PDB file of C-alpha atoms in Angstrom:
ATOM      1  CA  ASP D 195     -11.127  71.776   5.182  1.00  0.00           C
ATOM      2  CA  GLN D 196      -7.569  70.919   4.254  1.00  0.00           C
ATOM      3  CA  GLN D 197      -5.327  72.425   6.901  1.00  0.00           C
ATOM      4  CA  VAL D 198      -2.066  71.410   5.218  1.00  0.00           C
ATOM      5  CA  LYS D 199      -1.733  71.946   1.484  1.00  0.00           C
ATOM      6  CA  GLN D 200       0.873  70.969  -1.035  1.00  0.00           C
ATOM      7  CA  ASN D 201      -0.319  72.793  -4.102  1.00  0.00           C
ATOM      8  CA  SER D 202       2.093  71.225  -6.564  1.00  0.00           C
ATOM      9  CA  PRO D 203       1.092  67.633  -7.332  1.00  0.00           C
ATOM     10  CA  SER D 204       4.380  67.038  -9.115  1.00  0.00           C
ATOM     11  CA  LEU D 205       7.843  68.470  -9.644  1.00  0.00           C
ATOM     12  CA  SER D 206      10.491  67.493 -12.171  1.00  0.00           C
ATOM     13  CA  VAL D 207      14.145  68.509 -11.811  1.00  0.00           C
ATOM     14  CA  GLN D 208      17.487  67.615 -13.333  1.00  0.00           C
ATOM     15  CA  GLU D 209      20.050  65.652 -11.361  1.00  0.00           C
ATOM     16  CA  GLY D 210      22.408  67.974  -9.500  1.00  0.00           C
ATOM     17  CA  ARG D 211      19.974  70.869  -9.415  1.00  0.00           C
ATOM     18  CA  ILE D 212      17.925  72.097  -6.475  1.00  0.00           C
ATOM     19  CA  SER D 213      14.474  70.675  -5.697  1.00  0.00           C
ATOM     20  CA  ILE D 214      12.120  72.953  -3.801  1.00  0.00           C
ATOM     21  CA  LEU D 215       8.931  71.455  -2.388  1.00  0.00           C
ATOM     22  CA  ASN D 216       6.367  73.760  -0.859  1.00  0.00           C
ATOM     23  CA  CYS D 217       3.742  73.422   1.829  1.00  0.00           C
ATOM     24  CA  ASP D 218       1.153  75.847   3.197  1.00  0.00           C
ATOM     25  CA  TYR D 219      -0.918  75.513   6.346  1.00  0.00           C
ATOM     26  CA  THR D 220      -3.912  77.308   7.741  1.00  0.00           C
ATOM     27  CA  ASN D 221      -4.010  76.231  11.392  1.00  0.00           C
ATOM     28  CA  SER D 222      -2.029  78.779  13.418  1.00  0.00           C
ATOM     29  CA  MET D 223      -1.825  76.273  16.282  1.00  0.00           C
ATOM     30  CA  PHE D 224       0.550  74.041  14.298  1.00  0.00           C
ATOM     31  CA  ASP D 225       3.984  74.362  15.829  1.00  0.00           C
ATOM     32  CA  TYR D 226       5.925  71.325  14.656  1.00  0.00           C
ATOM     33  CA  PHE D 227       6.420  70.315  11.061  1.00  0.00           C
ATOM     34  CA  LEU D 228       7.888  67.230   9.446  1.00  0.00           C
ATOM     35  CA  TRP D 229       8.737  66.084   5.929  1.00  0.00           C
ATOM     36  CA  TYR D 230       8.430  62.482   4.862  1.00  0.00           C
ATOM     37  CA  LYS D 231       9.441  60.660   1.704  1.00  0.00           C
ATOM     38  CA  LYS D 232       7.318  57.793   0.478  1.00  0.00           C
ATOM     39  CA  TYR D 233       7.592  55.103  -2.154  1.00  0.00           C
ATOM     40  CA  PRO D 234       4.490  53.232  -3.356  1.00  0.00           C
ATOM     41  CA  ALA D 235       3.429  50.370  -1.095  1.00  0.00           C
ATOM     42  CA  GLU D 236       5.863  51.457   1.631  1.00  0.00           C
ATOM     43  CA  GLY D 237       5.510  53.485   4.784  1.00  0.00           C
ATOM     44  CA  PRO D 238       6.677  57.118   4.903  1.00  0.00           C
ATOM     45  CA  THR D 239      10.328  57.665   5.789  1.00  0.00           C
ATOM     46  CA  PHE D 240      11.156  60.601   8.027  1.00  0.00           C
ATOM     47  CA  LEU D 241      13.444  63.182   6.420  1.00  0.00           C
ATOM     48  CA  ILE D 242      13.629  66.318   8.510  1.00  0.00           C
ATOM     49  CA  SER D 243      11.574  68.389  10.925  1.00  0.00           C
ATOM     50  CA  ILE D 244      11.364  71.920  12.233  1.00  0.00           C
ATOM     51  CA  SER D 245       9.892  73.519  15.303  1.00  0.00           C
ATOM     52  CA  SER D 246       8.041  76.807  15.084  1.00  0.00           C
ATOM     53  CA  ILE D 247      10.700  78.459  17.222  1.00  0.00           C
ATOM     54  CA  LYS D 248      13.129  78.091  14.331  1.00  0.00           C
ATOM     55  CA  ASP D 249      13.041  79.329  10.759  1.00  0.00           C
ATOM     56  CA  LYS D 250      15.563  76.905   9.285  1.00  0.00           C
ATOM     57  CA  ASN D 251      16.852  73.411   9.889  1.00  0.00           C
ATOM     58  CA  GLU D 252      19.510  71.569   7.897  1.00  0.00           C
ATOM     59  CA  ASP D 253      20.449  67.932   7.616  1.00  0.00           C
ATOM     60  CA  GLY D 254      22.893  67.063   4.895  1.00  0.00           C
ATOM     61  CA  ARG D 255      21.318  67.724   1.503  1.00  0.00           C
ATOM     62  CA  PHE D 256      17.985  68.604   3.083  1.00  0.00           C
ATOM     63  CA  THR D 257      17.005  72.011   4.437  1.00  0.00           C
ATOM     64  CA  VAL D 258      13.589  73.026   5.668  1.00  0.00           C
ATOM     65  CA  PHE D 259      12.565  76.674   5.884  1.00  0.00           C
ATOM     66  CA  LEU D 260       9.617  77.914   7.917  1.00  0.00           C
ATOM     67  CA  ASN D 261       7.884  81.275   7.430  1.00  0.00           C
ATOM     68  CA  LYS D 262       5.381  81.494  10.266  1.00  0.00           C
ATOM     69  CA  SER D 263       3.874  84.805   9.204  1.00  0.00           C
ATOM     70  CA  ALA D 264       3.090  83.367   5.772  1.00  0.00           C
ATOM     71  CA  LYS D 265       2.199  79.939   7.206  1.00  0.00           C
ATOM     72  CA  HIS D 266       4.519  78.428   4.648  1.00  0.00           C
ATOM     73  CA  LEU D 267       7.322  75.935   4.715  1.00  0.00           C
ATOM     74  CA  SER D 268       9.579  74.538   2.060  1.00  0.00           C
ATOM     75  CA  LEU D 269      11.969  71.631   1.690  1.00  0.00           C
ATOM     76  CA  HIS D 270      15.133  72.186  -0.324  1.00  0.00           C
ATOM     77  CA  ILE D 271      17.116  69.242  -1.643  1.00  0.00           C
ATOM     78  CA  VAL D 272      20.579  70.113  -2.929  1.00  0.00           C
ATOM     79  CA  PRO D 273      21.933  68.510  -5.021  1.00  0.00           C
ATOM     80  CA  SER D 274      19.021  66.412  -6.222  1.00  0.00           C
ATOM     81  CA  GLN D 275      19.727  62.767  -7.047  1.00  0.00           C
ATOM     82  CA  PRO D 276      17.687  60.227  -9.051  1.00  0.00           C
ATOM     83  CA  GLY D 277      17.209  58.243  -5.810  1.00  0.00           C
ATOM     84  CA  ASP D 278      15.289  61.211  -4.418  1.00  0.00           C
ATOM     85  CA  SER D 279      12.434  60.445  -6.820  1.00  0.00           C
ATOM     86  CA  ALA D 280       9.444  59.677  -4.602  1.00  0.00           C
ATOM     87  CA  VAL D 281       6.330  61.271  -3.110  1.00  0.00           C
ATOM     88  CA  TYR D 282       7.093  63.913  -0.477  1.00  0.00           C
ATOM     89  CA  PHE D 283       4.620  64.679   2.280  1.00  0.00           C
ATOM     90  CA  CYS D 284       4.544  67.664   4.550  1.00  0.00           C
ATOM     91  CA  ALA D 285       2.974  67.047   7.983  1.00  0.00           C
ATOM     92  CA  ALA D 286       2.123  69.244  10.952  1.00  0.00           C
ATOM     93  CA  SER D 287       1.098  68.836  14.580  1.00  0.00           C
ATOM     94  CA  ASP D 288      -0.342  71.314  17.025  1.00  0.00           C
ATOM     95  CA  GLY D 289       1.368  70.647  20.262  1.00  0.00           C
ATOM     96  CA  GLY D 290       0.481  69.627  23.753  1.00  0.00           C
ATOM     97  CA  THR D 291      -0.656  66.044  23.792  1.00  0.00           C
ATOM     98  CA  SER D 292      -1.450  66.315  20.093  1.00  0.00           C
ATOM     99  CA  TYR D 293       2.082  65.886  18.822  1.00  0.00           C
ATOM    100  CA  GLY D 294       1.136  62.318  18.024  1.00  0.00           C
ATOM    101  CA  LYS D 295      -1.541  63.489  15.628  1.00  0.00           C
ATOM    102  CA  LEU D 296      -0.076  64.505  12.304  1.00  0.00           C
ATOM    103  CA  THR D 297      -2.046  66.337   9.638  1.00  0.00           C
ATOM    104  CA  PHE D 298      -0.623  65.575   6.206  1.00  0.00           C
ATOM    105  CA  GLY D 299      -0.611  67.418   2.927  1.00  0.00           C
ATOM    106  CA  GLN D 300      -1.636  65.604  -0.242  1.00  0.00           C
ATOM    107  CA  GLY D 301       1.948  65.015  -1.321  1.00  0.00           C
ATOM    108  CA  THR D 302       4.161  66.122  -4.192  1.00  0.00           C
ATOM    109  CA  ILE D 303       5.644  63.625  -6.657  1.00  0.00           C
ATOM    110  CA  LEU D 304       9.293  64.500  -7.210  1.00  0.00           C
ATOM    111  CA  THR D 305      11.029  63.132 -10.290  1.00  0.00           C
ATOM    112  CA  VAL D 306      14.774  63.681 -10.625  1.00  0.00           C
ATOM    113  CA  HIS D 307      16.067  63.024 -14.141  1.00  0.00           C
ATOM    114  CA  PRO D 308      19.628  61.766 -14.682  1.00  0.00           C
TER     115      PRO D 308
ATOM    116  CA  LYS H 124      17.464  48.536  15.752  1.00  0.00           C
ATOM    117  CA  ALA H 125      14.257  47.078  14.375  1.00  0.00           C
ATOM    118  CA  GLY H 126      11.729  49.485  12.950  1.00  0.00           C
ATOM    119  CA  VAL H 127       7.972  49.582  13.289  1.00  0.00           C
ATOM    120  CA  THR H 128       6.600  46.180  12.336  1.00  0.00           C
ATOM    121  CA  GLN H 129       3.107  45.677  10.980  1.00  0.00           C
ATOM    122  CA  THR H 130       1.277  42.429  10.310  1.00  0.00           C
ATOM    123  CA  PRO H 131      -0.189  41.241   8.089  1.00  0.00           C
ATOM    124  CA  ARG H 132       1.251  43.129   5.124  1.00  0.00           C
ATOM    125  CA  TYR H 133      -1.559  42.194   2.759  1.00  0.00           C
ATOM    126  CA  LEU H 134      -5.045  40.886   3.300  1.00  0.00           C
ATOM    127  CA  ILE H 135      -8.333  40.557   1.486  1.00  0.00           C
ATOM    128  CA  LYS H 136     -11.634  40.630   3.331  1.00  0.00           C
ATOM    129  CA  THR H 137     -15.295  40.500   2.352  1.00  0.00           C
ATOM    130  CA  ARG H 138     -17.782  43.266   3.029  1.00  0.00           C
ATOM    131  CA  GLY H 139     -19.349  42.873   6.453  1.00  0.00           C
ATOM    132  CA  GLN H 140     -16.401  41.035   7.942  1.00  0.00           C
ATOM    133  CA  GLN H 141     -14.054  42.457  10.535  1.00  0.00           C
ATOM    134  CA  VAL H 142     -10.285  42.766  10.509  1.00  0.00           C
ATOM    135  CA  THR H 143      -7.562  43.161  13.103  1.00  0.00           C
ATOM    136  CA  LEU H 144      -4.193  44.682  12.255  1.00  0.00           C
ATOM    137  CA  SER H 145      -1.176  44.472  14.493  1.00  0.00           C
ATOM    138  CA  CYS H 146       1.718  46.822  15.143  1.00  0.00           C
ATOM    139  CA  SER H 147       4.933  46.433  17.110  1.00  0.00           C
ATOM    140  CA  PRO H 148       6.582  49.808  17.756  1.00  0.00           C
ATOM    141  CA  ILE H 149      10.294  50.513  17.840  1.00  0.00           C
ATOM    142  CA  SER H 150      11.743  49.208  21.081  1.00  0.00           C
ATOM    143  CA  GLY H 151      11.356  51.814  23.816  1.00  0.00           C
ATOM    144  CA  HIS H 152       8.690  53.785  22.002  1.00  0.00           C
ATOM    145  CA  ARG H 153       5.543  54.314  24.034  1.00  0.00           C
ATOM    146  CA  SER H 154       3.354  56.202  21.587  1.00  0.00           C
ATOM    147  CA  VAL H 155       1.647  54.368  18.748  1.00  0.00           C
ATOM    148  CA  SER H 156      -0.595  56.005  16.179  1.00  0.00           C
ATOM    149  CA  TRP H 157      -2.526  54.729  13.180  1.00  0.00           C
ATOM    150  CA  TYR H 158      -3.191  56.321   9.796  1.00  0.00           C
ATOM    151  CA  GLN H 159      -5.233  55.405   6.759  1.00  0.00           C
ATOM    152  CA  GLN H 160      -4.010  56.180   3.259  1.00  0.00           C
ATOM    153  CA  THR H 161      -6.388  56.148   0.311  1.00  0.00           C
ATOM    154  CA  PRO H 162      -5.945  57.682  -3.157  1.00  0.00           C
ATOM    155  CA  GLY H 163      -8.828  60.079  -2.627  1.00  0.00           C
ATOM    156  CA  GLN H 164      -8.281  61.181   0.972  1.00  0.00           C
ATOM    157  CA  GLY H 165      -4.527  60.939   1.360  1.00  0.00           C
ATOM    158  CA  LEU H 166      -3.012  60.163   4.743  1.00  0.00           C
ATOM    159  CA  GLN H 167      -5.533  60.555   7.540  1.00  0.00           C
ATOM    160  CA  PHE H 168      -5.034  60.176  11.273  1.00  0.00           C
ATOM    161  CA  LEU H 169      -7.088  57.454  12.960  1.00  0.00           C
ATOM    162  CA  PHE H 170      -5.982  57.425  16.599  1.00  0.00           C
ATOM    163  CA  GLU H 171      -2.997  57.563  18.933  1.00  0.00           C
ATOM    164  CA  TYR H 172      -2.266  55.512  22.019  1.00  0.00           C
ATOM    165  CA  PHE H 173       0.138  56.237  24.832  1.00  0.00           C
ATOM    166  CA  SER H 174       0.559  54.050  27.908  1.00  0.00           C
ATOM    167  CA  GLU H 175      -2.434  51.939  26.902  1.00  0.00           C
ATOM    168  CA  THR H 176      -4.714  55.003  26.732  1.00  0.00           C
ATOM    169  CA  GLN H 177      -6.183  56.582  23.633  1.00  0.00           C
ATOM    170  CA  ARG H 178      -4.829  60.106  23.658  1.00  0.00           C
ATOM    171  CA  ASN H 179      -6.065  61.428  20.305  1.00  0.00           C
ATOM    172  CA  LYS H 180      -8.747  60.369  17.879  1.00  0.00           C
ATOM    173  CA  GLY H 181      -9.417  61.299  14.270  1.00  0.00           C
ATOM    174  CA  ASN H 182     -12.709  61.682  12.456  1.00  0.00           C
ATOM    175  CA  PHE H 183     -13.543  58.086  11.728  1.00  0.00           C
ATOM    176  CA  PRO H 184     -16.699  56.134  12.573  1.00  0.00           C
ATOM    177  CA  GLY H 185     -16.897  53.920  15.611  1.00  0.00           C
ATOM    178  CA  ARG H 186     -16.303  50.853  13.424  1.00  0.00           C
ATOM    179  CA  PHE H 187     -12.639  51.781  13.708  1.00  0.00           C
ATOM    180  CA  SER H 188     -11.160  50.989  17.085  1.00  0.00           C
ATOM    181  CA  GLY H 189      -7.801  50.261  18.590  1.00  0.00           C
ATOM    182  CA  ARG H 190      -5.977  49.346  21.711  1.00  0.00           C
ATOM    183  CA  GLN H 191      -2.491  49.297  23.122  1.00  0.00           C
ATOM    184  CA  PHE H 192      -0.983  46.655  25.340  1.00  0.00           C
ATOM    185  CA  SER H 193       1.377  47.045  28.288  1.00  0.00           C
ATOM    186  CA  ASN H 194       4.355  46.246  26.038  1.00  0.00           C
ATOM    187  CA  SER H 195       3.294  49.154  23.750  1.00  0.00           C
ATOM    188  CA  ARG H 196       2.232  46.821  20.966  1.00  0.00           C
ATOM    189  CA  SER H 197      -0.999  47.958  19.370  1.00  0.00           C
ATOM    190  CA  GLU H 198      -3.871  46.560  17.376  1.00  0.00           C
ATOM    191  CA  MET H 199      -6.547  48.251  15.353  1.00  0.00           C
ATOM    192  CA  ASN H 200      -9.855  46.695  14.445  1.00  0.00           C
ATOM    193  CA  VAL H 201     -12.341  47.553  11.737  1.00  0.00           C
ATOM    194  CA  SER H 202     -15.749  45.963  12.052  1.00  0.00           C
ATOM    195  CA  THR H 203     -18.479  45.595   9.430  1.00  0.00           C
ATOM    196  CA  LEU H 204     -16.076  46.269   6.602  1.00  0.00           C
ATOM    197  CA  GLU H 205     -17.166  48.455   3.693  1.00  0.00           C
ATOM    198  CA  LEU H 206     -15.652  48.679   0.227  1.00  0.00           C
ATOM    199  CA  GLY H 207     -14.402  52.173   1.088  1.00  0.00           C
ATOM    200  CA  ASP H 208     -12.245  50.769   3.881  1.00  0.00           C
ATOM    201  CA  SER H 209      -9.851  49.407   1.282  1.00  0.00           C
ATOM    202  CA  ALA H 210      -6.642  51.274   2.035  1.00  0.00           C
ATOM    203  CA  LEU H 211      -3.102  51.174   3.274  1.00  0.00           C
ATOM    204  CA  TYR H 212      -3.150  51.247   7.070  1.00  0.00           C
ATOM    205  CA  LEU H 213      -0.006  52.681   8.585  1.00  0.00           C
ATOM    206  CA  CYS H 214       1.224  52.384  12.128  1.00  0.00           C
ATOM    207  CA  ALA H 215       3.706  54.875  13.550  1.00  0.00           C
ATOM    208  CA  SER H 216       5.617  55.078  16.801  1.00  0.00           C
ATOM    209  CA  SER H 217       7.606  57.603  18.773  1.00  0.00           C
ATOM    210  CA  LEU H 218       9.228  57.813  22.180  1.00  0.00           C
ATOM    211  CA  ASP H 219       6.550  60.163  23.389  1.00  0.00           C
ATOM    212  CA  ALA H 220       4.623  62.106  20.798  1.00  0.00           C
ATOM    213  CA  GLY H 221       3.376  64.323  23.600  1.00  0.00           C
ATOM    214  CA  ALA H 222       6.723  66.065  23.585  1.00  0.00           C
ATOM    215  CA  ARG H 223       7.659  68.420  20.784  1.00  0.00           C
ATOM    216  CA  GLY H 224      10.562  67.220  18.744  1.00  0.00           C
ATOM    217  CA  ASN H 225       9.835  63.546  19.035  1.00  0.00           C
ATOM    218  CA  THR H 226      10.103  62.101  15.579  1.00  0.00           C
ATOM    219  CA  ILE H 227       7.335  59.805  14.453  1.00  0.00           C
ATOM    220  CA  TYR H 228       8.468  56.717  12.540  1.00  0.00           C
ATOM    221  CA  PHE H 229       6.211  54.693  10.275  1.00  0.00           C
ATOM    222  CA  GLY H 230       5.940  51.015   9.506  1.00  0.00           C
ATOM    223  CA  GLU H 231       5.565  49.521   6.032  1.00  0.00           C
ATOM    224  CA  GLY H 232       1.799  49.355   6.325  1.00  0.00           C
ATOM    225  CA  SER H 233      -0.933  46.763   5.961  1.00  0.00           C
ATOM    226  CA  TRP H 234      -2.723  46.698   2.629  1.00  0.00           C
ATOM    227  CA  LEU H 235      -6.406  45.908   3.134  1.00  0.00           C
ATOM    228  CA  THR H 236      -8.651  45.111   0.198  1.00  0.00           C
ATOM    229  CA  VAL H 237     -12.369  44.742   0.842  1.00  0.00           C
ATOM    230  CA  VAL H 238     -14.317  42.867  -1.842  1.00  0.00           C
TER     231      VAL H 238
END
């Protein structure tokens, strides 16, 4: 039972345009969500997070939107740059002493073309 | 400041052997967790330690174990290695993952190949 799903295995966008990566979850107990970027043979790099008490969080070119009723979140990257090409993982945790336990999606490969 | 450090980065073991992986968290971080990444299963949570106590555990067999020392450094051990244990093992740390909003930072990982 996959509780966090990234249904798009890959996404290709042109440099300068917007990249939108999507993530759905099924566990209504999840209340903290994070996005990570990963290159092959490296550890994930934290990008941005959002708490369930918010519906939007921004950090530079990155914005995460959370729709609790739809159990859906998305990461927007504007403008996209070739250096953004990597695998993006959505992760969730369900609070209490379980914030240290992240449940990850399967990842989306983002390719930004010059 | 230094990030999460994992050693060794690469290792090859034979089926049936055991392996110990080491992790030094970011200075001041008290929570350390471990994840396994494989092509088929993605990133899966193994366990989390806080103040030398295991606070959360994933769905892995008892061959997978870990511990945390008083300086927050952590080790994980896999005994009786199987071919399917070949994976990237990632360590992550945070100030206190028991508090919402604490970001979890990952190390570069230890690549284990079982032959």
